[in-house]
Amino acid sequence: MKPTRRYALTVFLLLYVLLVHAQKDTAHYHGKIIDMHVHIAVMPGEENTMSGERNHTLANIRTYMAAANVEKAAIITIAQKGNMADTRQRNDSIIALSKKYPSLIPVCSVHPMDGADAFAEMERVHKQGVSIIKLHPNSQGFDVGAPEVASLAKKAGELHLVLLFDSYSPVDNNEIGKLIMLAAMNQDTRFIFAHMGLVNFPQLLTIEALKKYPWYKNNIWCDISAIAPVLGHSPFHDQLVWTIRTIGVDQFLFGSDYPVFNPADAIKSVHGMGFTRAEEQLLFYGNASRLLQQ
Ligand SMILES: [Zn+2]
């Protein structure tokens, strides 16, 4: 081959590779991210309790945020039953961190079985600017169908608080139904179902039926933490994406579930699900931004 022809071929191949790469890259959303599900260690010794691979210290979370273009992260603690001193200390730590670092969204917690004390704590953190309360039926050991949970959901609506509920129970197969009923009965309370029900996600299609009622205020959101890396590339992929689109992409939020999942993998798993760039923008940023401003 003549040198000029070889040169032209090299240039052509280089341009081709660059063009293909550019097309691939612009197919995905690479803007700022809001991570709606980040656990943070606030008590001594707590930092190595959730993952064998990474500690959920403030320093590690801030490093991850800078590396992955995460503009805001919702930092979560979980209250224990019957220990209000611990609950208040956890919540105060979360609030103090969010005041020091405005990129951290405070997610406080109460235990529904703490009754009036839990309500008082919700009021106290609400006055300090907190808008999200975390509840974890499985690890906190309560039944979503309990009357105390219904009272708490009503109270959250009065205070304009969002309830971030873990939505996967390995022991209560009816939990998704109970969560949906709770949201249906408390239209003024906004709910985020964390992990989108995980392996029980098809049950969330009941929301599609709720949407037909004139009184339904679209008060259910889901975060796709854990479910995206676990099921995003599985044989369930098509069902999962179809379920999200049927319920409405507008109601879904990105979360990494740091430190349980490698956040880079969590982001990559969403990129691999085949959403359009516009849908990815909503999942990674737009929807959370809208929810936080409501
Ligand atoms: Zn979690």
XYZ file of N, CA, C and O in Angstrom, residues 109-258:
600
model
N -34.855 9.594 60.808
C -35.643 8.369 60.995
C -36.311 8.371 62.368
O -35.824 9.016 63.303
N -37.441 7.681 62.429
C -38.122 7.422 63.710
C -38.571 5.966 63.675
O -38.493 5.320 62.625
N -39.032 5.461 64.806
C -39.629 4.123 64.821
C -41.132 4.267 65.067
O -41.531 4.887 66.053
N -41.962 3.715 64.160
C -43.416 3.926 64.277
C -43.987 3.474 65.628
O -44.977 4.033 66.101
N -43.341 2.477 66.248
C -43.876 1.972 67.521
C -43.469 2.855 68.703
O -43.835 2.565 69.836
N -42.735 3.919 68.449
C -42.418 4.867 69.525
C -43.530 5.903 69.698
O -43.399 6.835 70.513
N -44.594 5.760 68.914
C -45.818 6.548 69.105
C -45.611 8.044 69.213
O -45.031 8.666 68.321
N -46.093 8.615 70.359
C -46.051 10.080 70.540
C -44.620 10.609 70.483
O -44.381 11.714 69.973
N -43.666 9.826 70.993
C -42.260 10.262 70.936
C -41.783 10.380 69.479
O -41.037 11.295 69.133
N -42.214 9.425 68.662
C -41.840 9.457 67.237
C -42.444 10.692 66.563
O -41.772 11.369 65.778
N -43.716 10.988 66.890
C -44.374 12.168 66.308
C -43.639 13.445 66.704
O -43.427 14.347 65.895
N -43.281 13.512 68.012
C -42.572 14.705 68.512
C -41.237 14.856 67.782
O -40.823 15.975 67.437
N -40.574 13.725 67.525
C -39.282 13.769 66.829
C -39.466 14.217 65.370
O -38.662 14.966 64.835
N -40.558 13.746 64.748
C -40.838 14.184 63.374
C -41.042 15.700 63.334
O -40.542 16.381 62.436
N -41.763 16.213 64.319
C -41.996 17.664 64.382
C -40.685 18.409 64.609
O -40.410 19.431 63.979
N -39.866 17.865 65.496
C -38.594 18.513 65.841
C -37.663 18.603 64.610
O -37.110 19.657 64.321
N -37.517 17.478 63.879
C -36.601 17.508 62.721
C -37.199 18.329 61.567
O -36.473 18.993 60.829
N -38.532 18.288 61.461
C -39.214 19.076 60.429
C -38.917 20.565 60.619
O -38.639 21.285 59.665
N -38.937 21.005 61.883
C -38.661 22.424 62.194
C -37.235 22.806 61.800
O -36.934 23.971 61.587
N -36.370 21.802 61.727
C -34.979 22.081 61.352
C -34.733 21.883 59.857
O -33.588 21.797 59.413
N -35.818 21.784 59.106
C -35.685 21.765 57.648
C -35.634 20.383 57.002
O -35.413 20.276 55.800
N -35.847 19.340 57.805
C -35.810 17.984 57.243
C -37.119 17.701 56.505
O -38.200 18.027 57.011
N -37.028 17.094 55.312
C -38.264 16.801 54.589
C -38.449 15.310 54.282
O -39.455 14.923 53.699
N -37.474 14.483 54.665
C -37.615 13.044 54.384
C -37.341 12.225 55.647
O -36.386 12.481 56.382
N -38.207 11.234 55.891
C -38.068 10.316 57.033
C -37.911 8.896 56.498
O -38.699 8.446 55.664
N -36.883 8.216 56.988
C -36.634 6.832 56.550
C -37.300 5.834 57.494
O -37.190 5.951 58.722
N -37.952 4.842 56.907
C -38.537 3.738 57.674
C -38.132 2.432 56.999
O -38.163 2.327 55.763
N -37.738 1.468 57.801
C -37.259 0.198 57.246
C -37.978 -0.948 57.972
O -37.499 -1.448 58.991
N -39.167 -1.354 57.445
C -39.991 -2.352 58.152
C -39.214 -3.611 58.532
O -39.384 -4.114 59.647
N -38.357 -4.085 57.639
C -37.666 -5.345 57.932
C -36.618 -5.176 59.031
O -36.622 -5.908 60.013
N -35.744 -4.183 58.900
C -34.702 -4.055 59.928
C -35.226 -3.398 61.199
O -34.710 -3.650 62.286
N -36.264 -2.568 61.099
C -36.837 -1.975 62.314
C -37.874 -2.911 62.958
O -38.324 -2.652 64.071
N -38.237 -3.966 62.240
C -39.118 -4.980 62.807
C -40.549 -4.528 63.055
O -41.073 -4.697 64.153
N -41.183 -3.929 62.045
C -42.611 -3.610 62.206
C -43.385 -4.000 60.952
O -42.806 -4.189 59.878
N -44.685 -4.136 61.129
C -45.581 -4.524 60.042
C -46.166 -3.254 59.426
O -46.722 -2.413 60.143
N -46.047 -3.121 58.106
C -46.537 -1.911 57.429
C -48.054 -1.745 57.628
O -48.576 -0.634 57.608
N -48.762 -2.861 57.869
C -50.209 -2.789 58.057
C -50.633 -2.369 59.459
O -51.833 -2.223 59.726
N -49.691 -2.157 60.368
C -50.033 -1.812 61.755
C -50.671 -0.425 61.841
O -50.302 0.474 61.077
N -51.642 -0.256 62.788
C -52.314 1.062 62.896
C -51.348 2.202 63.236
O -51.556 3.334 62.809
N -50.269 1.876 63.968
C -49.274 2.916 64.320
C -48.621 3.496 63.061
O -48.270 4.677 63.017
N -48.448 2.625 62.049
C -47.821 3.073 60.792
C -48.796 3.995 60.036
O -48.386 5.011 59.467
N -50.085 3.644 60.094
C -51.101 4.487 59.450
C -51.131 5.869 60.111
O -51.198 6.899 59.415
N -51.044 5.899 61.450
C -51.040 7.194 62.160
C -49.812 8.009 61.778
O -49.890 9.225 61.584
N -48.678 7.315 61.681
C -47.432 8.012 61.319
C -47.516 8.592 59.904
O -47.070 9.712 59.644
N -48.117 7.815 58.996
C -48.239 8.282 57.602
C -49.117 9.532 57.532
O -48.841 10.463 56.776
N -50.179 9.535 58.358
C -51.086 10.694 58.394
C -50.335 11.924 58.925
O -50.407 13.013 58.375
N -49.583 11.688 60.003
C -48.795 12.764 60.617
C -47.777 13.325 59.612
O -47.583 14.544 59.535
N -47.147 12.443 58.855
C -46.156 12.883 57.858
C -46.813 13.810 56.831
O -46.221 14.808 56.415
N -48.045 13.491 56.447
C -48.770 14.328 55.492
C -49.028 15.718 56.070
O -48.858 16.730 55.385
N -49.405 15.759 57.358
C -49.668 17.058 58.006
C -48.407 17.919 58.036
O -48.464 19.135 57.940
N -47.255 17.245 58.196
C -45.980 17.980 58.278
C -45.324 18.153 56.900
O -44.219 18.684 56.809
N -45.984 17.672 55.842
C -45.449 17.750 54.478
C -44.100 17.026 54.376
O -43.147 17.502 53.756
N -44.023 15.870 55.043
C -42.803 15.065 55.005
C -42.945 13.935 53.985
O -44.043 13.430 53.762
N -41.837 13.560 53.392
C -41.786 12.402 52.491
C -41.374 11.196 53.338
O -40.469 11.308 54.171
N -42.041 10.056 53.134
C -41.628 8.833 53.831
C -40.859 7.933 52.876
O -41.396 7.486 51.858
N -39.598 7.704 53.209
C -38.761 6.805 52.407
C -38.824 5.424 53.064
O -38.238 5.200 54.113
N -39.605 4.543 52.437
C -39.842 3.197 52.975
C -38.988 2.183 52.237
O -39.051 2.120 51.003
N -38.233 1.349 52.956
C -37.666 0.183 52.292
C -38.861 -0.650 51.818
O -39.827 -0.833 52.566
N -38.826 -1.148 50.583
C -40.024 -1.842 50.068
C -39.760 -3.288 49.699
O -40.467 -3.858 48.876
N -38.741 -3.879 50.313
C -38.566 -5.314 50.095
C -38.560 -6.037 51.435
O -37.724 -5.762 52.295
N -39.502 -6.942 51.615
C -39.510 -7.776 52.808
C -39.312 -9.233 52.417
O -40.065 -9.754 51.594
N -38.312 -9.896 53.004
C -38.150 -11.323 52.707
C -39.188 -12.188 53.417
O -39.340 -13.370 53.097
N -39.922 -11.606 54.375
C -40.856 -12.412 55.175
C -42.328 -12.040 55.002
O -43.207 -12.830 55.349
N -42.612 -10.849 54.487
C -44.009 -10.431 54.352
C -44.333 -10.227 52.870
O -44.065 -9.182 52.292
N -44.921 -11.260 52.271
C -45.214 -11.205 50.835
C -46.267 -10.159 50.483
O -46.431 -9.804 49.326
N -47.008 -9.703 51.501
C -48.050 -8.703 51.241
C -47.574 -7.266 51.452
O -48.380 -6.341 51.397
N -46.276 -7.118 51.684
C -45.812 -5.781 52.072
C -46.034 -4.717 50.990
O -46.422 -3.591 51.303
N -45.822 -5.077 49.729
C -46.040 -4.083 48.658
C -47.502 -3.623 48.667
O -47.785 -2.434 48.567
N -48.417 -4.577 48.816
C -49.844 -4.234 48.861
C -50.141 -3.309 50.038
O -50.892 -2.339 49.909
N -49.532 -3.596 51.181
C -49.745 -2.750 52.368
C -49.203 -1.342 52.143
O -49.812 -0.350 52.535
N -48.030 -1.271 51.496
C -47.445 0.050 51.220
C -48.329 0.846 50.261
O -48.552 2.044 50.448
N -48.840 0.163 49.237
C -49.690 0.854 48.264
C -50.990 1.327 48.930
O -51.447 2.451 48.697
N -51.553 0.485 49.789
C -52.770 0.884 50.518
C -52.501 2.098 51.408
O -53.305 3.024 51.499
N -51.341 2.080 52.064
C -50.957 3.189 52.951
C -50.879 4.501 52.154
O -51.374 5.542 52.597
N -50.274 4.398 50.974
C -50.143 5.592 50.116
C -51.511 6.016 49.576
O -51.815 7.206 49.485
N -52.342 5.022 49.249
C -53.681 5.336 48.721
C -54.528 6.049 49.779
O -55.267 6.985 49.471
N -54.389 5.598 51.036
C -55.191 6.160 52.127
C -54.645 7.493 52.639
O -55.312 8.198 53.389
N -53.414 7.804 52.281
C -52.782 9.047 52.759
C -52.285 9.864 51.565
O -51.095 9.962 51.304
N -53.255 10.436 50.859
C -52.945 11.131 49.604
C -52.107 12.387 49.788
O -51.473 12.863 48.861
N -52.099 12.937 51.009
C -51.300 14.148 51.225
C -49.876 13.826 51.673
O -49.082 14.734 51.922
N -49.567 12.549 51.801
C -48.208 12.151 52.178
C -47.515 11.599 50.943
O -48.096 10.806 50.198
N -46.277 12.024 50.736
C -45.506 11.491 49.606
C -44.642 10.329 50.076
O -44.068 10.385 51.170
N -44.587 9.310 49.260
C -43.853 8.089 49.598
C -42.770 7.819 48.557
O -42.990 8.014 47.363
N -41.618 7.341 49.037
C -40.629 6.761 48.118
C -40.479 5.302 48.541
O -40.170 5.026 49.702
N -40.723 4.395 47.614
C -40.509 2.975 47.900
C -39.084 2.631 47.449
O -38.802 2.542 46.242
N -38.196 2.451 48.426
C -36.794 2.187 48.104
C -36.632 0.796 47.507
O -37.297 -0.151 47.923
N -35.794 0.696 46.526
C -35.465 -0.546 45.801
C -36.606 -1.031 44.916
O -36.566 -2.143 44.408
N -37.677 -0.202 44.782
C -38.767 -0.547 43.868
C -39.293 -1.973 44.086
O -39.608 -2.684 43.137
N -39.337 -2.382 45.355
C -39.894 -3.705 45.665
C -38.951 -4.862 45.387
O -39.290 -6.019 45.638
N -37.798 -4.550 44.813
C -36.810 -5.559 44.419
C -37.478 -6.724 43.669
O -38.150 -6.456 42.682
N -37.351 -7.962 44.138
C -37.880 -9.078 43.337
C -39.411 -9.090 43.252
O -39.987 -9.821 42.452
N -40.073 -8.258 44.058
C -41.542 -8.195 44.003
C -42.041 -7.038 43.128
O -43.205 -6.649 43.209
N -41.148 -6.478 42.291
C -41.499 -5.244 41.566
C -42.764 -5.315 40.715
O -43.466 -4.300 40.602
N -43.135 -6.502 40.119
C -44.360 -6.469 39.278
C -45.611 -6.062 40.061
O -46.546 -5.508 39.486
N -45.612 -6.310 41.385
C -46.783 -5.932 42.195
C -47.030 -4.427 42.182
O -48.134 -3.969 42.458
N -45.983 -3.656 41.869
C -46.135 -2.197 41.856
C -47.029 -1.720 40.720
O -47.463 -0.573 40.698
N -47.327 -2.618 39.777
C -48.214 -2.231 38.671
C -49.607 -1.856 39.161
O -50.371 -1.223 38.434
N -49.926 -2.212 40.412
C -51.197 -1.776 41.015
C -51.302 -0.249 40.970
O -52.395 0.305 40.896
N -50.146 0.423 41.010
C -50.139 1.896 40.946
C -50.815 2.365 39.655
O -51.509 3.383 39.633
N -50.641 1.588 38.585
C -51.250 1.923 37.302
C -52.776 1.962 37.435
O -53.442 2.815 36.842
N -53.304 1.054 38.268
C -54.756 1.056 38.509
C -55.154 2.270 39.346
O -56.176 2.918 39.079
N -54.318 2.595 40.349
C -54.616 3.756 41.206
C -54.714 5.045 40.384
O -55.540 5.913 40.668
N -53.850 5.124 39.369
C -53.785 6.342 38.557
C -55.099 6.649 37.845
O -55.346 7.769 37.417
N -55.952 5.633 37.733
C -57.225 5.834 37.043
C -58.236 6.588 37.918
O -59.192 7.153 37.419
N -58.005 6.595 39.244
C -58.955 7.266 40.139
C -58.690 8.765 40.192
O -57.529 9.190 40.285
N -59.764 9.559 40.153
C -59.561 11.021 40.135
C -58.913 11.560 41.412
O -58.291 12.612 41.382
N -59.074 10.834 42.521
C -58.534 11.345 43.795
C -57.052 11.040 43.970
O -56.399 11.562 44.861
N -56.486 10.187 43.094
C -55.099 9.769 43.282
C -54.144 10.896 42.894
O -54.213 11.432 41.786
N -53.264 11.254 43.834
C -52.386 12.417 43.625
C -50.969 12.042 43.177
O -50.059 12.853 43.317
N -50.773 10.829 42.692
C -49.442 10.431 42.211
C -48.389 10.599 43.307
O -47.316 11.149 43.079
N -48.736 10.143 44.506
C -47.866 10.393 45.665
C -46.870 9.264 45.918
O -46.252 9.200 46.979
N -46.722 8.339 44.945
C -45.754 7.253 45.113
C -44.588 7.426 44.137
O -44.793 7.510 42.922
N -43.395 7.484 44.703
C -42.156 7.450 43.923
C -41.435 6.150 44.276
O -41.729 5.534 45.311
N -40.514 5.752 43.444
C -39.680 4.590 43.765
C -38.235 4.960 43.510
O -37.948 5.650 42.525
N -37.332 4.506 44.397
C -35.936 4.626 43.997
C -35.503 3.286 43.423
O -36.024 2.227 43.784
N -34.580 3.365 42.455
C -34.157 2.137 41.751
C -32.803 1.651 42.278
O -32.072 0.953 41.579
N -32.507 2.021 43.542
C -31.286 1.486 44.151
C -31.452 -0.019 44.325
O -32.570 -0.509 44.502
N -30.365 -0.731 44.258
C -30.299 -2.194 44.369
C -30.967 -2.916 43.193
O -30.371 -3.810 42.598
N -32.174 -2.494 42.825
C -32.861 -3.234 41.754
C -32.152 -3.039 40.402
O -32.092 -3.988 39.604
N -31.584 -1.853 40.163
C -30.903 -1.628 38.861
C -29.678 -2.534 38.714
O -29.571 -3.259 37.726
N -28.756 -2.553 39.700
C -27.623 -3.482 39.534
C -27.998 -4.956 39.658
O -27.353 -5.812 39.050
N -29.052 -5.281 40.420
C -29.401 -6.698 40.615
C -30.208 -7.246 39.424
O -29.928 -8.331 38.921
N -31.225 -6.494 38.973
C -32.115 -7.024 37.933
C -31.997 -6.309 36.578
O -32.560 -6.775 35.586
N -31.262 -5.200 36.554
C -31.168 -4.391 35.320
C -30.633 -5.161 34.117
O -30.992 -4.869 32.988
N -29.766 -6.140 34.374
C -29.177 -6.909 33.262
C -29.618 -8.368 33.276
O -29.014 -9.203 32.637
N -30.654 -8.642 34.017
C -31.110 -10.026 34.180
C -32.161 -10.349 33.124
O -32.589 -9.473 32.370
N -32.628 -11.586 33.082
C -33.750 -11.898 32.160
C -35.018 -11.100 32.493
O -35.942 -11.057 31.704
N -35.073 -10.467 33.675
C -36.230 -9.646 34.049
C -36.139 -8.227 33.464
O -37.032 -7.409 33.679
N -35.030 -7.943 32.768
C -34.776 -6.575 32.293
C -35.977 -5.940 31.581
O -36.400 -4.840 31.918
N -36.512 -6.648 30.582
C -37.596 -6.060 29.775
C -38.824 -5.752 30.639
O -39.463 -4.716 30.486
N -39.127 -6.671 31.560
C -40.286 -6.458 32.448
C -40.058 -5.253 33.359
O -40.973 -4.463 33.607
N -38.829 -5.145 33.840
C -38.497 -4.054 34.761
C -38.641 -2.697 34.062
O -39.312 -1.782 34.584
N -38.051 -2.577 32.881
C -38.109 -1.310 32.149
C -39.556 -1.007 31.738
O -40.030 0.129 31.858
N -40.275 -2.028 31.327
C -41.680 -1.842 30.939
C -42.502 -1.374 32.148
O -43.354 -0.487 32.036
N -42.242 -1.962 33.318
C -42.972 -1.580 34.544
C -42.697 -0.110 34.883
O -43.624 0.647 35.209
N -41.433 0.288 34.784
C -41.073 1.687 35.085
C -41.775 2.636 34.108
O -42.369 3.634 34.506
N -41.753 2.281 32.831
C -42.384 3.162 31.832
C -43.907 3.166 31.973
O -44.563 4.191 31.741
N -44.488 2.031 32.349
C -45.951 1.957 32.482
C -46.422 2.808 33.664
O -47.376 3.582 33.554
N -45.727 2.675 34.799
C -46.082 3.497 35.973
C -45.770 4.961 35.669
O -46.488 5.875 36.080
N -44.709 5.193 34.941
C -44.309 6.565 34.566
C -42.890 6.852 35.025
O -42.650 6.890 36.239
N -41.990 7.064 34.077
C -40.575 7.317 34.405
C -40.444 8.498 35.369
O -39.533 8.546 36.199
N -41.401 9.433 35.310
C -41.381 10.628 36.176
C -41.337 10.306 37.660
O -40.986 11.147 38.478
N -41.769 9.082 38.033
C -41.887 8.747 39.460
C -40.687 7.946 39.988
O -40.713 7.472 41.111
N -39.640 7.816 39.191
C -38.509 6.969 39.599
C -37.240 7.793 39.817
O -36.996 8.778 39.115
N -36.471 7.356 40.816
C -35.317 8.131 41.269
C -34.081 7.251 41.342
O -34.159 6.092 41.784
N -32.946 7.829 40.959
C -31.695 7.084 41.104
C -31.271 7.044 42.568
O -31.419 8.004 43.316
N -30.730 5.891 42.978
C -30.113 5.748 44.295
C -29.018 4.707 44.176
O -29.129 3.769 43.381
N -27.947 4.901 44.936
C -26.842 3.931 44.838
C -26.931 2.852 45.917
O -26.362 1.785 45.774
N -27.650 3.176 47.021
C -27.645 2.321 48.214
C -26.218 2.153 48.767
O -25.860 1.103 49.298
N -25.411 3.221 48.627
C -24.076 3.227 49.200
C -24.171 2.851 50.680
O -25.055 3.322 51.342
